[in-house]
Amino acid sequence: MRTRRLYRRSLAGLILLLPLALWTASGEGLLDYLRSRAVDETVVAACGRQDYGGSSWRIDGFQSWSGVLPAEAAAPGLNLQAASLPPGVHLLRVRVALRPGDAEAVKHLDRCELELADSRGRRWKPQPAPLKRREFPARCSGSLSDPPQVALEFRFEQDFLLPEDAVDDVAAVIRLGAEKPRLLRLQLR
């Protein structure tokens, strides 16, 4: 009975200490890890413009839909008469304008990510949405036929599916691979 209890305690101690021992053996201390995960965030008020990664960034606009989606925004040939979003879900299309300052800034756009985040820390990645008609490319780096040009304003837009309680509380978060761990948070409202 006593050996069984000792065995259980030893096993519990091993489960707790093994990850710590492996972490220490890897040469990466906890403080180094936390420092590497730190994020330097620049927050820009609605309608503001900010330089980040060699480009000037701003929110150019956004649209929100809930319920039945507008048929006129559908891709040609698609029948969207019955297309609708589930209750409590909103489609938010965010359009961002940027102006690269030089050729290096244009290269940085290849590893660009846009996501939405709210004040509670929740994050949403772009989603393919039933609205196919777009005026602008869907990527920061554009397309082969429409890439960003130095000193010219370039716009792109992406779609997000959000819960109803987040629509009025989200901001656009821009991440560039060359700028990590820095990021840019553009307020929508």
JSON list of C-alpha atoms in Angstrom, two decimals:
[
{"chain": "A", "resi": 1, "resn": "MET", "atom": "CA", "xyz": [0.00, 0.00, 0.00]},
{"chain": "A", "resi": 2, "resn": "ARG", "atom": "CA", "xyz": [2.79, 2.37, 0.96]},
{"chain": "A", "resi": 3, "resn": "THR", "atom": "CA", "xyz": [4.84, 1.55, -2.16]},
{"chain": "A", "resi": 4, "resn": "ARG", "atom": "CA", "xyz": [1.79, 2.12, -4.34]},
{"chain": "A", "resi": 5, "resn": "ARG", "atom": "CA", "xyz": [1.33, 5.64, -2.89]},
{"chain": "A", "resi": 6, "resn": "LEU", "atom": "CA", "xyz": [5.03, 6.37, -3.32]},
{"chain": "A", "resi": 7, "resn": "TYR", "atom": "CA", "xyz": [4.83, 5.16, -6.94]},
{"chain": "A", "resi": 8, "resn": "ARG", "atom": "CA", "xyz": [1.86, 7.50, -7.66]},
{"chain": "A", "resi": 9, "resn": "ARG", "atom": "CA", "xyz": [3.63, 10.50, -6.12]},
{"chain": "A", "resi": 10, "resn": "SER", "atom": "CA", "xyz": [6.78, 9.77, -8.08]},
{"chain": "A", "resi": 11, "resn": "LEU", "atom": "CA", "xyz": [4.80, 9.50, -11.31]},
{"chain": "A", "resi": 12, "resn": "ALA", "atom": "CA", "xyz": [2.97, 12.80, -10.60]},
{"chain": "A", "resi": 13, "resn": "GLY", "atom": "CA", "xyz": [6.29, 14.52, -9.86]},
{"chain": "A", "resi": 14, "resn": "LEU", "atom": "CA", "xyz": [7.78, 13.18, -13.08]},
{"chain": "A", "resi": 15, "resn": "ILE", "atom": "CA", "xyz": [4.82, 14.48, -15.08]},
{"chain": "A", "resi": 16, "resn": "LEU", "atom": "CA", "xyz": [5.29, 17.93, -13.56]},
{"chain": "A", "resi": 17, "resn": "LEU", "atom": "CA", "xyz": [9.09, 18.11, -13.72]},
{"chain": "A", "resi": 18, "resn": "LEU", "atom": "CA", "xyz": [9.78, 16.49, -17.10]},
{"chain": "A", "resi": 19, "resn": "PRO", "atom": "CA", "xyz": [8.59, 19.45, -19.25]},
{"chain": "A", "resi": 20, "resn": "LEU", "atom": "CA", "xyz": [10.58, 21.87, -17.08]},
{"chain": "A", "resi": 21, "resn": "ALA", "atom": "CA", "xyz": [13.70, 19.71, -17.36]},
{"chain": "A", "resi": 22, "resn": "LEU", "atom": "CA", "xyz": [13.35, 19.51, -21.14]},
{"chain": "A", "resi": 23, "resn": "TRP", "atom": "CA", "xyz": [12.83, 23.28, -21.37]},
{"chain": "A", "resi": 24, "resn": "THR", "atom": "CA", "xyz": [15.94, 23.94, -19.29]},
{"chain": "A", "resi": 25, "resn": "ALA", "atom": "CA", "xyz": [17.99, 21.42, -21.25]},
{"chain": "A", "resi": 26, "resn": "SER", "atom": "CA", "xyz": [17.04, 23.08, -24.52]},
{"chain": "A", "resi": 27, "resn": "GLY", "atom": "CA", "xyz": [18.96, 26.18, -23.47]},
{"chain": "A", "resi": 28, "resn": "GLU", "atom": "CA", "xyz": [15.98, 28.51, -23.76]},
{"chain": "A", "resi": 29, "resn": "GLY", "atom": "CA", "xyz": [15.07, 30.08, -20.46]},
{"chain": "A", "resi": 30, "resn": "LEU", "atom": "CA", "xyz": [11.58, 31.23, -19.59]},
{"chain": "A", "resi": 31, "resn": "LEU", "atom": "CA", "xyz": [12.51, 34.91, -19.73]},
{"chain": "A", "resi": 32, "resn": "ASP", "atom": "CA", "xyz": [14.10, 34.52, -23.17]},
{"chain": "A", "resi": 33, "resn": "TYR", "atom": "CA", "xyz": [10.97, 32.78, -24.39]},
{"chain": "A", "resi": 34, "resn": "LEU", "atom": "CA", "xyz": [8.68, 35.47, -23.01]},
{"chain": "A", "resi": 35, "resn": "ARG", "atom": "CA", "xyz": [10.86, 38.22, -24.51]},
{"chain": "A", "resi": 36, "resn": "SER", "atom": "CA", "xyz": [10.74, 36.55, -27.91]},
{"chain": "A", "resi": 37, "resn": "ARG", "atom": "CA", "xyz": [6.94, 36.35, -27.74]},
{"chain": "A", "resi": 38, "resn": "ALA", "atom": "CA", "xyz": [6.50, 40.02, -26.79]},
{"chain": "A", "resi": 39, "resn": "VAL", "atom": "CA", "xyz": [4.58, 42.11, -29.28]},
{"chain": "A", "resi": 40, "resn": "ASP", "atom": "CA", "xyz": [5.24, 45.77, -30.01]},
{"chain": "A", "resi": 41, "resn": "GLU", "atom": "CA", "xyz": [1.87, 47.07, -31.18]},
{"chain": "A", "resi": 42, "resn": "THR", "atom": "CA", "xyz": [1.19, 50.44, -32.81]},
{"chain": "A", "resi": 43, "resn": "VAL", "atom": "CA", "xyz": [-2.47, 51.45, -32.49]},
{"chain": "A", "resi": 44, "resn": "VAL", "atom": "CA", "xyz": [-3.90, 53.94, -34.99]},
{"chain": "A", "resi": 45, "resn": "ALA", "atom": "CA", "xyz": [-7.19, 55.74, -34.44]},
{"chain": "A", "resi": 46, "resn": "ALA", "atom": "CA", "xyz": [-10.00, 55.45, -37.00]},
{"chain": "A", "resi": 47, "resn": "CYS", "atom": "CA", "xyz": [-9.25, 57.43, -40.18]},
{"chain": "A", "resi": 48, "resn": "GLY", "atom": "CA", "xyz": [-5.58, 57.64, -39.19]},
{"chain": "A", "resi": 49, "resn": "ARG", "atom": "CA", "xyz": [-2.56, 56.77, -41.31]},
{"chain": "A", "resi": 50, "resn": "GLN", "atom": "CA", "xyz": [0.62, 55.06, -40.07]},
{"chain": "A", "resi": 51, "resn": "ASP", "atom": "CA", "xyz": [3.97, 54.03, -41.54]},
{"chain": "A", "resi": 52, "resn": "TYR", "atom": "CA", "xyz": [4.78, 50.36, -41.03]},
{"chain": "A", "resi": 53, "resn": "GLY", "atom": "CA", "xyz": [7.25, 48.16, -42.90]},
{"chain": "A", "resi": 54, "resn": "GLY", "atom": "CA", "xyz": [8.15, 50.95, -45.33]},
{"chain": "A", "resi": 55, "resn": "SER", "atom": "CA", "xyz": [4.52, 51.57, -46.37]},
{"chain": "A", "resi": 56, "resn": "SER", "atom": "CA", "xyz": [1.87, 54.01, -45.26]},
{"chain": "A", "resi": 57, "resn": "TRP", "atom": "CA", "xyz": [-1.33, 52.21, -44.10]},
{"chain": "A", "resi": 58, "resn": "ARG", "atom": "CA", "xyz": [-4.93, 53.26, -43.43]},
{"chain": "A", "resi": 59, "resn": "ILE", "atom": "CA", "xyz": [-8.44, 51.80, -43.36]},
{"chain": "A", "resi": 60, "resn": "ASP", "atom": "CA", "xyz": [-10.13, 52.78, -46.61]},
{"chain": "A", "resi": 61, "resn": "GLY", "atom": "CA", "xyz": [-13.58, 51.48, -45.62]},
{"chain": "A", "resi": 62, "resn": "PHE", "atom": "CA", "xyz": [-15.61, 48.52, -44.46]},
{"chain": "A", "resi": 63, "resn": "GLN", "atom": "CA", "xyz": [-19.06, 47.04, -45.02]},
{"chain": "A", "resi": 64, "resn": "SER", "atom": "CA", "xyz": [-21.11, 44.78, -42.78]},
{"chain": "A", "resi": 65, "resn": "TRP", "atom": "CA", "xyz": [-23.91, 42.37, -43.68]},
{"chain": "A", "resi": 66, "resn": "SER", "atom": "CA", "xyz": [-26.13, 40.10, -41.63]},
{"chain": "A", "resi": 67, "resn": "GLY", "atom": "CA", "xyz": [-29.08, 37.91, -42.58]},
{"chain": "A", "resi": 68, "resn": "VAL", "atom": "CA", "xyz": [-29.80, 37.68, -46.32]},
{"chain": "A", "resi": 69, "resn": "LEU", "atom": "CA", "xyz": [-26.88, 38.68, -48.52]},
{"chain": "A", "resi": 70, "resn": "PRO", "atom": "CA", "xyz": [-27.36, 41.12, -51.40]},
{"chain": "A", "resi": 71, "resn": "ALA", "atom": "CA", "xyz": [-27.75, 39.32, -54.74]},
{"chain": "A", "resi": 72, "resn": "GLU", "atom": "CA", "xyz": [-26.08, 42.18, -56.67]},
{"chain": "A", "resi": 73, "resn": "ALA", "atom": "CA", "xyz": [-22.77, 41.43, -54.92]},
{"chain": "A", "resi": 74, "resn": "ALA", "atom": "CA", "xyz": [-22.71, 37.86, -56.17]},
{"chain": "A", "resi": 75, "resn": "ALA", "atom": "CA", "xyz": [-20.32, 36.57, -58.77]},
{"chain": "A", "resi": 76, "resn": "PRO", "atom": "CA", "xyz": [-21.85, 36.48, -62.25]},
{"chain": "A", "resi": 77, "resn": "GLY", "atom": "CA", "xyz": [-23.77, 33.27, -62.88]},
{"chain": "A", "resi": 78, "resn": "LEU", "atom": "CA", "xyz": [-24.32, 32.43, -59.21]},
{"chain": "A", "resi": 79, "resn": "ASN", "atom": "CA", "xyz": [-27.82, 32.31, -57.78]},
{"chain": "A", "resi": 80, "resn": "LEU", "atom": "CA", "xyz": [-27.72, 33.84, -54.32]},
{"chain": "A", "resi": 81, "resn": "GLN", "atom": "CA", "xyz": [-31.45, 34.32, -53.80]},
{"chain": "A", "resi": 82, "resn": "ALA", "atom": "CA", "xyz": [-31.49, 32.03, -50.76]},
{"chain": "A", "resi": 83, "resn": "ALA", "atom": "CA", "xyz": [-27.98, 32.81, -49.49]},
{"chain": "A", "resi": 84, "resn": "SER", "atom": "CA", "xyz": [-28.03, 34.04, -45.94]},
{"chain": "A", "resi": 85, "resn": "LEU", "atom": "CA", "xyz": [-25.82, 34.07, -42.90]},
{"chain": "A", "resi": 86, "resn": "PRO", "atom": "CA", "xyz": [-26.70, 32.07, -39.79]},
{"chain": "A", "resi": 87, "resn": "PRO", "atom": "CA", "xyz": [-28.33, 34.05, -36.96]},
{"chain": "A", "resi": 88, "resn": "GLY", "atom": "CA", "xyz": [-25.77, 35.95, -34.90]},
{"chain": "A", "resi": 89, "resn": "VAL", "atom": "CA", "xyz": [-23.12, 35.94, -37.68]},
{"chain": "A", "resi": 90, "resn": "HIS", "atom": "CA", "xyz": [-22.01, 39.03, -39.59]},
{"chain": "A", "resi": 91, "resn": "LEU", "atom": "CA", "xyz": [-19.94, 39.31, -42.73]},
{"chain": "A", "resi": 92, "resn": "LEU", "atom": "CA", "xyz": [-17.47, 42.18, -42.50]},
{"chain": "A", "resi": 93, "resn": "ARG", "atom": "CA", "xyz": [-15.53, 43.26, -45.61]},
{"chain": "A", "resi": 94, "resn": "VAL", "atom": "CA", "xyz": [-12.52, 45.41, -44.70]},
{"chain": "A", "resi": 95, "resn": "ARG", "atom": "CA", "xyz": [-10.71, 47.51, -47.30]},
{"chain": "A", "resi": 96, "resn": "VAL", "atom": "CA", "xyz": [-7.18, 48.70, -46.53]},
{"chain": "A", "resi": 97, "resn": "ALA", "atom": "CA", "xyz": [-5.15, 51.26, -48.47]},
{"chain": "A", "resi": 98, "resn": "LEU", "atom": "CA", "xyz": [-1.37, 51.26, -48.45]},
{"chain": "A", "resi": 99, "resn": "ARG", "atom": "CA", "xyz": [1.36, 53.23, -50.20]},
{"chain": "A", "resi": 100, "resn": "PRO", "atom": "CA", "xyz": [4.78, 51.52, -50.46]},
{"chain": "A", "resi": 101, "resn": "GLY", "atom": "CA", "xyz": [7.68, 53.92, -49.99]},
{"chain": "A", "resi": 102, "resn": "ASP", "atom": "CA", "xyz": [10.27, 51.93, -51.95]},
{"chain": "A", "resi": 103, "resn": "ALA", "atom": "CA", "xyz": [10.96, 48.61, -53.69]},
{"chain": "A", "resi": 104, "resn": "GLU", "atom": "CA", "xyz": [11.95, 46.97, -50.38]},
{"chain": "A", "resi": 105, "resn": "ALA", "atom": "CA", "xyz": [8.54, 47.86, -48.91]},
{"chain": "A", "resi": 106, "resn": "VAL", "atom": "CA", "xyz": [6.84, 46.16, -51.88]},
{"chain": "A", "resi": 107, "resn": "LYS", "atom": "CA", "xyz": [8.88, 43.00, -51.19]},
{"chain": "A", "resi": 108, "resn": "HIS", "atom": "CA", "xyz": [7.74, 43.04, -47.53]},
{"chain": "A", "resi": 109, "resn": "LEU", "atom": "CA", "xyz": [4.12, 42.77, -48.71]},
{"chain": "A", "resi": 110, "resn": "ASP", "atom": "CA", "xyz": [4.68, 39.16, -49.83]},
{"chain": "A", "resi": 111, "resn": "ARG", "atom": "CA", "xyz": [4.50, 38.05, -46.19]},
{"chain": "A", "resi": 112, "resn": "CYS", "atom": "CA", "xyz": [1.60, 40.26, -45.14]},
{"chain": "A", "resi": 113, "resn": "GLU", "atom": "CA", "xyz": [-1.33, 39.10, -43.02]},
{"chain": "A", "resi": 114, "resn": "LEU", "atom": "CA", "xyz": [-4.55, 40.88, -42.13]},
{"chain": "A", "resi": 115, "resn": "GLU", "atom": "CA", "xyz": [-6.73, 39.67, -39.29]},
{"chain": "A", "resi": 116, "resn": "LEU", "atom": "CA", "xyz": [-9.36, 41.22, -37.05]},
{"chain": "A", "resi": 117, "resn": "ALA", "atom": "CA", "xyz": [-9.07, 41.37, -33.27]},
{"chain": "A", "resi": 118, "resn": "ASP", "atom": "CA", "xyz": [-11.41, 42.63, -30.58]},
{"chain": "A", "resi": 119, "resn": "SER", "atom": "CA", "xyz": [-10.71, 44.12, -27.15]},
{"chain": "A", "resi": 120, "resn": "ARG", "atom": "CA", "xyz": [-11.27, 40.71, -25.51]},
{"chain": "A", "resi": 121, "resn": "GLY", "atom": "CA", "xyz": [-8.30, 39.23, -27.40]},
{"chain": "A", "resi": 122, "resn": "ARG", "atom": "CA", "xyz": [-10.32, 37.17, -29.89]},
{"chain": "A", "resi": 123, "resn": "ARG", "atom": "CA", "xyz": [-8.92, 37.03, -33.44]},
{"chain": "A", "resi": 124, "resn": "TRP", "atom": "CA", "xyz": [-10.42, 36.18, -36.83]},
{"chain": "A", "resi": 125, "resn": "LYS", "atom": "CA", "xyz": [-8.65, 35.22, -40.03]},
{"chain": "A", "resi": 126, "resn": "PRO", "atom": "CA", "xyz": [-10.07, 36.09, -43.48]},
{"chain": "A", "resi": 127, "resn": "GLN", "atom": "CA", "xyz": [-12.69, 33.65, -44.72]},
{"chain": "A", "resi": 128, "resn": "PRO", "atom": "CA", "xyz": [-14.00, 32.85, -48.17]},
{"chain": "A", "resi": 129, "resn": "ALA", "atom": "CA", "xyz": [-17.47, 34.38, -48.18]},
{"chain": "A", "resi": 130, "resn": "PRO", "atom": "CA", "xyz": [-20.54, 33.98, -50.39]},
{"chain": "A", "resi": 131, "resn": "LEU", "atom": "CA", "xyz": [-20.03, 37.52, -51.74]},
{"chain": "A", "resi": 132, "resn": "LYS", "atom": "CA", "xyz": [-17.68, 37.00, -54.67]},
{"chain": "A", "resi": 133, "resn": "ARG", "atom": "CA", "xyz": [-17.80, 40.35, -56.44]},
{"chain": "A", "resi": 134, "resn": "ARG", "atom": "CA", "xyz": [-14.82, 42.49, -55.48]},
{"chain": "A", "resi": 135, "resn": "GLU", "atom": "CA", "xyz": [-13.55, 45.83, -56.62]},
{"chain": "A", "resi": 136, "resn": "PHE", "atom": "CA", "xyz": [-10.07, 45.21, -55.23]},
{"chain": "A", "resi": 137, "resn": "PRO", "atom": "CA", "xyz": [-7.60, 42.30, -54.84]},
{"chain": "A", "resi": 138, "resn": "ALA", "atom": "CA", "xyz": [-7.91, 40.09, -51.76]},
{"chain": "A", "resi": 139, "resn": "ARG", "atom": "CA", "xyz": [-4.22, 40.17, -50.76]},
{"chain": "A", "resi": 140, "resn": "CYS", "atom": "CA", "xyz": [-1.80, 42.80, -49.48]},
{"chain": "A", "resi": 141, "resn": "SER", "atom": "CA", "xyz": [0.60, 41.83, -52.24]},
{"chain": "A", "resi": 142, "resn": "GLY", "atom": "CA", "xyz": [-2.06, 42.14, -54.95]},
{"chain": "A", "resi": 143, "resn": "SER", "atom": "CA", "xyz": [-2.14, 39.81, -57.92]},
{"chain": "A", "resi": 144, "resn": "LEU", "atom": "CA", "xyz": [0.14, 39.16, -60.87]},
{"chain": "A", "resi": 145, "resn": "SER", "atom": "CA", "xyz": [-1.89, 41.58, -62.98]},
{"chain": "A", "resi": 146, "resn": "ASP", "atom": "CA", "xyz": [-2.30, 44.19, -60.21]},
{"chain": "A", "resi": 147, "resn": "PRO", "atom": "CA", "xyz": [0.72, 44.32, -57.84]},
{"chain": "A", "resi": 148, "resn": "PRO", "atom": "CA", "xyz": [1.42, 47.30, -55.55]},
{"chain": "A", "resi": 149, "resn": "GLN", "atom": "CA", "xyz": [3.67, 49.97, -57.08]},
{"chain": "A", "resi": 150, "resn": "VAL", "atom": "CA", "xyz": [6.16, 52.24, -55.30]},
{"chain": "A", "resi": 151, "resn": "ALA", "atom": "CA", "xyz": [4.63, 55.58, -54.20]},
{"chain": "A", "resi": 152, "resn": "LEU", "atom": "CA", "xyz": [1.15, 54.67, -55.58]},
{"chain": "A", "resi": 153, "resn": "GLU", "atom": "CA", "xyz": [-1.82, 53.95, -53.34]},
{"chain": "A", "resi": 154, "resn": "PHE", "atom": "CA", "xyz": [-2.88, 50.30, -53.46]},
{"chain": "A", "resi": 155, "resn": "ARG", "atom": "CA", "xyz": [-6.14, 48.93, -52.01]},
{"chain": "A", "resi": 156, "resn": "PHE", "atom": "CA", "xyz": [-7.07, 45.38, -51.03]},
{"chain": "A", "resi": 157, "resn": "GLU", "atom": "CA", "xyz": [-10.06, 43.92, -49.22]},
{"chain": "A", "resi": 158, "resn": "GLN", "atom": "CA", "xyz": [-10.78, 40.78, -47.24]},
{"chain": "A", "resi": 159, "resn": "ASP", "atom": "CA", "xyz": [-13.91, 39.19, -45.80]},
{"chain": "A", "resi": 160, "resn": "PHE", "atom": "CA", "xyz": [-14.41, 38.04, -42.20]},
{"chain": "A", "resi": 161, "resn": "LEU", "atom": "CA", "xyz": [-17.22, 36.12, -40.54]},
{"chain": "A", "resi": 162, "resn": "LEU", "atom": "CA", "xyz": [-17.73, 37.44, -37.00]},
{"chain": "A", "resi": 163, "resn": "PRO", "atom": "CA", "xyz": [-20.12, 36.88, -34.13]},
{"chain": "A", "resi": 164, "resn": "GLU", "atom": "CA", "xyz": [-22.62, 39.67, -33.63]},
{"chain": "A", "resi": 165, "resn": "ASP", "atom": "CA", "xyz": [-21.06, 40.84, -30.35]},
{"chain": "A", "resi": 166, "resn": "ALA", "atom": "CA", "xyz": [-17.70, 41.56, -32.04]},
{"chain": "A", "resi": 167, "resn": "VAL", "atom": "CA", "xyz": [-18.75, 43.64, -35.06]},
{"chain": "A", "resi": 168, "resn": "ASP", "atom": "CA", "xyz": [-18.57, 47.03, -33.32]},
{"chain": "A", "resi": 169, "resn": "ASP", "atom": "CA", "xyz": [-15.43, 46.16, -31.34]},
{"chain": "A", "resi": 170, "resn": "VAL", "atom": "CA", "xyz": [-12.91, 44.91, -33.92]},
{"chain": "A", "resi": 171, "resn": "ALA", "atom": "CA", "xyz": [-9.75, 46.47, -35.30]},
{"chain": "A", "resi": 172, "resn": "ALA", "atom": "CA", "xyz": [-7.67, 45.44, -38.31]},
{"chain": "A", "resi": 173, "resn": "VAL", "atom": "CA", "xyz": [-4.31, 43.92, -37.34]},
{"chain": "A", "resi": 174, "resn": "ILE", "atom": "CA", "xyz": [-1.55, 43.99, -39.96]},
{"chain": "A", "resi": 175, "resn": "ARG", "atom": "CA", "xyz": [1.49, 41.71, -39.62]},
{"chain": "A", "resi": 176, "resn": "LEU", "atom": "CA", "xyz": [4.49, 41.77, -41.93]},
{"chain": "A", "resi": 177, "resn": "GLY", "atom": "CA", "xyz": [7.03, 38.95, -41.78]},
{"chain": "A", "resi": 178, "resn": "ALA", "atom": "CA", "xyz": [9.93, 41.42, -41.94]},
{"chain": "A", "resi": 179, "resn": "GLU", "atom": "CA", "xyz": [8.55, 43.45, -39.01]},
{"chain": "A", "resi": 180, "resn": "LYS", "atom": "CA", "xyz": [7.85, 40.69, -36.46]},
{"chain": "A", "resi": 181, "resn": "PRO", "atom": "CA", "xyz": [7.23, 40.98, -33.55]},
{"chain": "A", "resi": 182, "resn": "ARG", "atom": "CA", "xyz": [5.93, 44.48, -34.37]},
{"chain": "A", "resi": 183, "resn": "LEU", "atom": "CA", "xyz": [2.38, 44.77, -35.65]},
{"chain": "A", "resi": 184, "resn": "LEU", "atom": "CA", "xyz": [-0.03, 47.51, -36.67]},
{"chain": "A", "resi": 185, "resn": "ARG", "atom": "CA", "xyz": [-3.57, 47.81, -35.27]},
{"chain": "A", "resi": 186, "resn": "LEU", "atom": "CA", "xyz": [-5.90, 50.06, -37.31]},
{"chain": "A", "resi": 187, "resn": "GLN", "atom": "CA", "xyz": [-9.14, 50.96, -35.53]},
{"chain": "A", "resi": 188, "resn": "LEU", "atom": "CA", "xyz": [-12.23, 50.69, -37.74]},
{"chain": "A", "resi": 189, "resn": "ARG", "atom": "CA", "xyz": [-14.42, 52.98, -35.61]}
]
